[in-house]
Amino acid sequence: MYPIPAFVEAGGLITYGFVLDEQWRLVAASIGKILKGAKAADLPIQQPTKFELVIKRRTAKALGVTIPRSVLLRADRVID
């Protein structure tokens, strides 16, 4: 299991992790507040709220792994 989809796109089996675009938006918002004078210590800790499941079928087949249909249906993206 990998943390970001790029690994699955490169041939990995599965990834489950936070959506990078959302995380970068949170970082940018915090930086904007700091640039406007806020103290970093006063900003709340923010955690990702959106996660993504990506599966590569070709890798599963090569490994002899059967991904249950229920998991495939829950995936945000299935790569053939």
mmCIF file of N, CA and C in Angstrom:
data_model
loop_
_atom_site.group_PDB
_atom_site.id
_atom_site.type_symbol
_atom_site.label_atom_id
_atom_site.label_comp_id
_atom_site.label_asym_id
_atom_site.label_seq_id
_atom_site.Cartn_x
_atom_site.Cartn_y
_atom_site.Cartn_z
ATOM 1 N N MET A 1 0.860 -1.167 0.000
ATOM 2 C CA MET A 1 0.000 0.000 0.000
ATOM 3 C C MET A 1 0.903 1.226 0.000
ATOM 4 N N TYR A 2 0.531 2.180 -0.822
ATOM 5 C CA TYR A 2 1.312 3.399 -0.978
ATOM 6 C C TYR A 2 0.509 4.612 -0.514
ATOM 7 N N PRO A 3 1.201 5.704 -0.178
ATOM 8 C CA PRO A 3 0.499 6.881 0.338
ATOM 9 C C PRO A 3 -0.058 7.823 -0.723
ATOM 10 N N ILE A 4 0.483 7.761 -1.953
ATOM 11 C CA ILE A 4 0.005 8.680 -2.987
ATOM 12 C C ILE A 4 -0.217 7.932 -4.302
ATOM 13 N N PRO A 5 -1.175 8.371 -5.109
ATOM 14 C CA PRO A 5 -1.529 7.677 -6.353
ATOM 15 C C PRO A 5 -0.390 7.535 -7.362
ATOM 16 N N ALA A 6 0.590 8.406 -7.330
ATOM 17 C CA ALA A 6 1.688 8.321 -8.305
ATOM 18 C C ALA A 6 2.377 6.963 -8.255
ATOM 19 N N PHE A 7 2.441 6.359 -7.084
ATOM 20 C CA PHE A 7 3.070 5.046 -6.959
ATOM 21 C C PHE A 7 2.255 3.971 -7.671
ATOM 22 N N VAL A 8 0.940 4.070 -7.594
ATOM 23 C CA VAL A 8 0.078 3.102 -8.276
ATOM 24 C C VAL A 8 0.133 3.336 -9.783
ATOM 25 N N GLU A 9 0.155 4.583 -10.179
ATOM 26 C CA GLU A 9 0.264 4.895 -11.603
ATOM 27 C C GLU A 9 1.562 4.338 -12.184
ATOM 28 N N ALA A 10 2.596 4.225 -11.329
ATOM 29 C CA ALA A 10 3.893 3.697 -11.763
ATOM 30 C C ALA A 10 3.969 2.174 -11.657
ATOM 31 N N GLY A 11 2.886 1.528 -11.199
ATOM 32 C CA GLY A 11 2.875 0.072 -11.158
ATOM 33 C C GLY A 11 2.543 -0.549 -9.820
ATOM 34 N N GLY A 12 2.375 0.260 -8.780
ATOM 35 C CA GLY A 12 2.016 -0.269 -7.467
ATOM 36 C C GLY A 12 0.601 -0.830 -7.459
ATOM 37 N N LEU A 13 0.274 -1.573 -6.428
ATOM 38 C CA LEU A 13 -1.027 -2.237 -6.355
ATOM 39 C C LEU A 13 -2.149 -1.313 -5.884
ATOM 40 N N ILE A 14 -1.934 -0.643 -4.763
ATOM 41 C CA ILE A 14 -3.035 0.110 -4.155
ATOM 42 C C ILE A 14 -2.487 1.308 -3.380
ATOM 43 N N THR A 15 -3.264 2.358 -3.350
ATOM 44 C CA THR A 15 -2.926 3.514 -2.531
ATOM 45 C C THR A 15 -4.161 3.964 -1.776
ATOM 46 N N TYR A 16 -3.939 4.383 -0.558
ATOM 47 C CA TYR A 16 -5.000 5.002 0.223
ATOM 48 C C TYR A 16 -4.353 6.110 1.028
ATOM 49 N N GLY A 17 -4.765 7.311 0.769
ATOM 50 C CA GLY A 17 -4.181 8.440 1.476
ATOM 51 C C GLY A 17 -4.967 9.701 1.213
ATOM 52 N N PHE A 18 -4.523 10.760 1.864
ATOM 53 C CA PHE A 18 -5.237 12.020 1.712
ATOM 54 C C PHE A 18 -5.038 12.584 0.315
ATOM 55 N N VAL A 19 -5.986 13.401 -0.099
ATOM 56 C CA VAL A 19 -5.955 14.032 -1.416
ATOM 57 C C VAL A 19 -4.966 15.193 -1.345
ATOM 58 N N LEU A 20 -3.909 15.105 -2.148
ATOM 59 C CA LEU A 20 -2.842 16.103 -2.087
ATOM 60 C C LEU A 20 -3.336 17.517 -2.372
ATOM 61 N N ASP A 21 -4.224 17.682 -3.337
ATOM 62 C CA ASP A 21 -4.726 19.023 -3.667
ATOM 63 C C ASP A 21 -5.361 19.693 -2.453
ATOM 64 N N GLU A 22 -6.132 18.926 -1.695
ATOM 65 C CA GLU A 22 -6.766 19.487 -0.504
ATOM 66 C C GLU A 22 -5.705 19.875 0.518
ATOM 67 N N GLN A 23 -4.717 19.024 0.698
ATOM 68 C CA GLN A 23 -3.666 19.303 1.673
ATOM 69 C C GLN A 23 -2.902 20.575 1.313
ATOM 70 N N TRP A 24 -2.605 20.754 0.028
ATOM 71 C CA TRP A 24 -1.899 21.963 -0.402
ATOM 72 C C TRP A 24 -2.755 23.204 -0.173
ATOM 73 N N ARG A 25 -4.070 23.097 -0.344
ATOM 74 C CA ARG A 25 -4.953 24.239 -0.071
ATOM 75 C C ARG A 25 -4.906 24.622 1.412
ATOM 76 N N LEU A 26 -4.882 23.609 2.284
ATOM 77 C CA LEU A 26 -4.795 23.886 3.720
ATOM 78 C C LEU A 26 -3.478 24.576 4.058
ATOM 79 N N VAL A 27 -2.400 24.098 3.466
ATOM 80 C CA VAL A 27 -1.082 24.699 3.695
ATOM 81 C C VAL A 27 -1.080 26.143 3.198
ATOM 82 N N ALA A 28 -1.603 26.362 1.995
ATOM 83 C CA ALA A 28 -1.631 27.709 1.422
ATOM 84 C C ALA A 28 -2.453 28.666 2.288
ATOM 85 N N ALA A 29 -3.567 28.191 2.816
ATOM 86 C CA ALA A 29 -4.400 29.037 3.675
ATOM 87 C C ALA A 29 -3.640 29.430 4.938
ATOM 88 N N SER A 30 -2.918 28.489 5.518
ATOM 89 C CA SER A 30 -2.128 28.786 6.717
ATOM 90 C C SER A 30 -1.016 29.778 6.406
ATOM 91 N N ILE A 31 -0.339 29.588 5.298
ATOM 92 C CA ILE A 31 0.728 30.508 4.904
ATOM 93 C C ILE A 31 0.158 31.906 4.679
ATOM 94 N N GLY A 32 -1.001 31.984 4.047
ATOM 95 C CA GLY A 32 -1.646 33.280 3.832
ATOM 96 C C GLY A 32 -1.920 33.997 5.142
ATOM 97 N N LYS A 33 -2.392 33.268 6.141
ATOM 98 C CA LYS A 33 -2.665 33.872 7.452
ATOM 99 C C LYS A 33 -1.376 34.361 8.105
ATOM 100 N N ILE A 34 -0.322 33.573 7.985
ATOM 101 C CA ILE A 34 0.971 33.967 8.564
ATOM 102 C C ILE A 34 1.497 35.223 7.877
ATOM 103 N N LEU A 35 1.374 35.278 6.559
ATOM 104 C CA LEU A 35 1.841 36.452 5.820
ATOM 105 C C LEU A 35 1.040 37.708 6.165
ATOM 106 N N LYS A 36 -0.181 37.518 6.651
ATOM 107 C CA LYS A 36 -1.010 38.658 7.061
ATOM 108 C C LYS A 36 -0.814 39.010 8.534
ATOM 109 N N GLY A 37 0.145 38.328 9.187
ATOM 110 C CA GLY A 37 0.479 38.701 10.559
ATOM 111 C C GLY A 37 0.122 37.704 11.642
ATOM 112 N N ALA A 38 -0.572 36.652 11.328
ATOM 113 C CA ALA A 38 -0.917 35.658 12.351
ATOM 114 C C ALA A 38 0.338 34.919 12.806
ATOM 115 N N LYS A 39 0.340 34.519 14.056
ATOM 116 C CA LYS A 39 1.453 33.727 14.573
ATOM 117 C C LYS A 39 1.172 32.257 14.274
ATOM 118 N N ALA A 40 2.176 31.576 13.775
ATOM 119 C CA ALA A 40 2.010 30.157 13.435
ATOM 120 C C ALA A 40 1.545 29.352 14.642
ATOM 121 N N ALA A 41 2.031 29.693 15.813
ATOM 122 C CA ALA A 41 1.666 28.961 17.030
ATOM 123 C C ALA A 41 0.186 29.116 17.370
ATOM 124 N N ASP A 42 -0.437 30.178 16.863
ATOM 125 C CA ASP A 42 -1.851 30.416 17.161
ATOM 126 C C ASP A 42 -2.799 29.738 16.173
ATOM 127 N N LEU A 43 -2.259 29.226 15.083
ATOM 128 C CA LEU A 43 -3.102 28.583 14.074
ATOM 129 C C LEU A 43 -3.455 27.162 14.510
ATOM 130 N N PRO A 44 -4.676 26.735 14.238
ATOM 131 C CA PRO A 44 -5.064 25.368 14.604
ATOM 132 C C PRO A 44 -4.355 24.338 13.719
ATOM 133 N N ILE A 45 -4.138 23.190 14.281
ATOM 134 C CA ILE A 45 -3.591 22.081 13.496
ATOM 135 C C ILE A 45 -4.713 21.578 12.600
ATOM 136 N N GLN A 46 -4.412 21.436 11.323
ATOM 137 C CA GLN A 46 -5.425 20.978 10.374
ATOM 138 C C GLN A 46 -5.031 19.616 9.834
ATOM 139 N N GLN A 47 -5.996 18.744 9.778
ATOM 140 C CA GLN A 47 -5.762 17.410 9.242
ATOM 141 C C GLN A 47 -6.614 17.214 7.999
ATOM 142 N N PRO A 48 -6.143 16.373 7.090
ATOM 143 C CA PRO A 48 -6.924 16.130 5.879
ATOM 144 C C PRO A 48 -8.274 15.497 6.201
ATOM 145 N N THR A 49 -9.249 15.822 5.366
ATOM 146 C CA THR A 49 -10.584 15.252 5.549
ATOM 147 C C THR A 49 -11.023 14.429 4.346
ATOM 148 N N LYS A 50 -10.286 14.550 3.240
ATOM 149 C CA LYS A 50 -10.620 13.791 2.035
ATOM 150 C C LYS A 50 -9.521 12.771 1.763
ATOM 151 N N PHE A 51 -9.931 11.537 1.545
ATOM 152 C CA PHE A 51 -8.992 10.456 1.270
ATOM 153 C C PHE A 51 -9.364 9.791 -0.047
ATOM 154 N N GLU A 52 -8.377 9.168 -0.670
ATOM 155 C CA GLU A 52 -8.585 8.582 -1.995
ATOM 156 C C GLU A 52 -8.038 7.152 -2.023
ATOM 157 N N LEU A 53 -8.828 6.241 -2.584
ATOM 158 C CA LEU A 53 -8.428 4.849 -2.774
ATOM 159 C C LEU A 53 -8.254 4.609 -4.269
ATOM 160 N N VAL A 54 -7.047 4.191 -4.660
ATOM 161 C CA VAL A 54 -6.747 3.926 -6.070
ATOM 162 C C VAL A 54 -6.179 2.514 -6.174
ATOM 163 N N ILE A 55 -6.672 1.744 -7.137
ATOM 164 C CA ILE A 55 -6.267 0.348 -7.321
ATOM 165 C C ILE A 55 -5.823 0.139 -8.759
ATOM 166 N N LYS A 56 -4.751 -0.635 -8.928
ATOM 167 C CA LYS A 56 -4.289 -0.970 -10.282
ATOM 168 C C LYS A 56 -4.566 -2.451 -10.526
ATOM 169 N N ARG A 57 -5.517 -2.731 -11.412
ATOM 170 C CA ARG A 57 -5.922 -4.118 -11.691
ATOM 171 C C ARG A 57 -4.802 -4.953 -12.306
ATOM 172 N N ARG A 58 -4.034 -4.367 -13.196
ATOM 173 C CA ARG A 58 -2.966 -5.118 -13.866
ATOM 174 C C ARG A 58 -1.950 -5.653 -12.840
ATOM 175 N N THR A 59 -1.622 -4.844 -11.846
ATOM 176 C CA THR A 59 -0.685 -5.278 -10.810
ATOM 177 C C THR A 59 -1.301 -6.381 -9.963
ATOM 178 N N ALA A 60 -2.576 -6.248 -9.633
ATOM 179 C CA ALA A 60 -3.257 -7.290 -8.859
ATOM 180 C C ALA A 60 -3.220 -8.612 -9.609
ATOM 181 N N LYS A 61 -3.499 -8.561 -10.899
ATOM 182 C CA LYS A 61 -3.484 -9.778 -11.715
ATOM 183 C C LYS A 61 -2.083 -10.387 -11.754
ATOM 184 N N ALA A 62 -1.063 -9.551 -11.927
ATOM 185 C CA ALA A 62 0.318 -10.044 -11.985
ATOM 186 C C ALA A 62 0.742 -10.696 -10.673
ATOM 187 N N LEU A 63 0.207 -10.203 -9.563
ATOM 188 C CA LEU A 63 0.533 -10.758 -8.246
ATOM 189 C C LEU A 63 -0.364 -11.933 -7.866
ATOM 190 N N GLY A 64 -1.381 -12.188 -8.670
ATOM 191 C CA GLY A 64 -2.325 -13.252 -8.352
ATOM 192 C C GLY A 64 -3.264 -12.878 -7.222
ATOM 193 N N VAL A 65 -3.498 -11.586 -7.066
ATOM 194 C CA VAL A 65 -4.366 -11.083 -5.997
ATOM 195 C C VAL A 65 -5.740 -10.767 -6.580
ATOM 196 N N THR A 66 -6.769 -11.237 -5.909
ATOM 197 C CA THR A 66 -8.132 -10.929 -6.322
ATOM 198 C C THR A 66 -8.658 -9.809 -5.440
ATOM 199 N N ILE A 67 -8.991 -8.704 -6.067
ATOM 200 C CA ILE A 67 -9.568 -7.576 -5.331
ATOM 201 C C ILE A 67 -11.080 -7.778 -5.319
ATOM 202 N N PRO A 68 -11.686 -7.861 -4.134
ATOM 203 C CA PRO A 68 -13.134 -8.061 -4.073
ATOM 204 C C PRO A 68 -13.894 -6.945 -4.795
ATOM 205 N N ARG A 69 -14.987 -7.319 -5.419
ATOM 206 C CA ARG A 69 -15.813 -6.352 -6.148
ATOM 207 C C ARG A 69 -16.240 -5.205 -5.241
ATOM 208 N N SER A 70 -16.546 -5.508 -3.991
ATOM 209 C CA SER A 70 -16.980 -4.462 -3.057
ATOM 210 C C SER A 70 -15.887 -3.409 -2.853
ATOM 211 N N VAL A 71 -14.628 -3.833 -2.877
ATOM 212 C CA VAL A 71 -13.512 -2.891 -2.732
ATOM 213 C C VAL A 71 -13.355 -2.080 -4.014
ATOM 214 N N LEU A 72 -13.470 -2.747 -5.158
ATOM 215 C CA LEU A 72 -13.374 -2.037 -6.439
ATOM 216 C C LEU A 72 -14.459 -0.968 -6.558
ATOM 217 N N LEU A 73 -15.651 -1.271 -6.066
ATOM 218 C CA LEU A 73 -16.752 -0.311 -6.131
ATOM 219 C C LEU A 73 -16.525 0.889 -5.216
ATOM 220 N N ARG A 74 -15.795 0.682 -4.126
ATOM 221 C CA ARG A 74 -15.522 1.781 -3.197
ATOM 222 C C ARG A 74 -14.347 2.632 -3.637
ATOM 223 N N ALA A 75 -13.546 2.115 -4.560
ATOM 224 C CA ALA A 75 -12.360 2.845 -5.015
ATOM 225 C C ALA A 75 -12.757 4.138 -5.720
ATOM 226 N N ASP A 76 -11.966 5.160 -5.503
ATOM 227 C CA ASP A 76 -12.182 6.426 -6.196
ATOM 228 C C ASP A 76 -11.723 6.328 -7.641
ATOM 229 N N ARG A 77 -10.735 5.457 -7.855
ATOM 230 C CA ARG A 77 -10.209 5.279 -9.211
ATOM 231 C C ARG A 77 -9.643 3.872 -9.327
ATOM 232 N N VAL A 78 -9.953 3.205 -10.432
ATOM 233 C CA VAL A 78 -9.398 1.885 -10.743
ATOM 234 C C VAL A 78 -8.652 2.029 -12.060
ATOM 235 N N ILE A 79 -7.364 1.698 -12.029
ATOM 236 C CA ILE A 79 -6.526 1.790 -13.219
ATOM 237 C C ILE A 79 -6.376 0.394 -13.788
ATOM 238 N N ASP A 80 -6.594 0.236 -15.094
ATOM 239 C CA ASP A 80 -6.450 -1.083 -15.724
ATOM 240 C C ASP A 80 -5.021 -1.348 -16.130
#
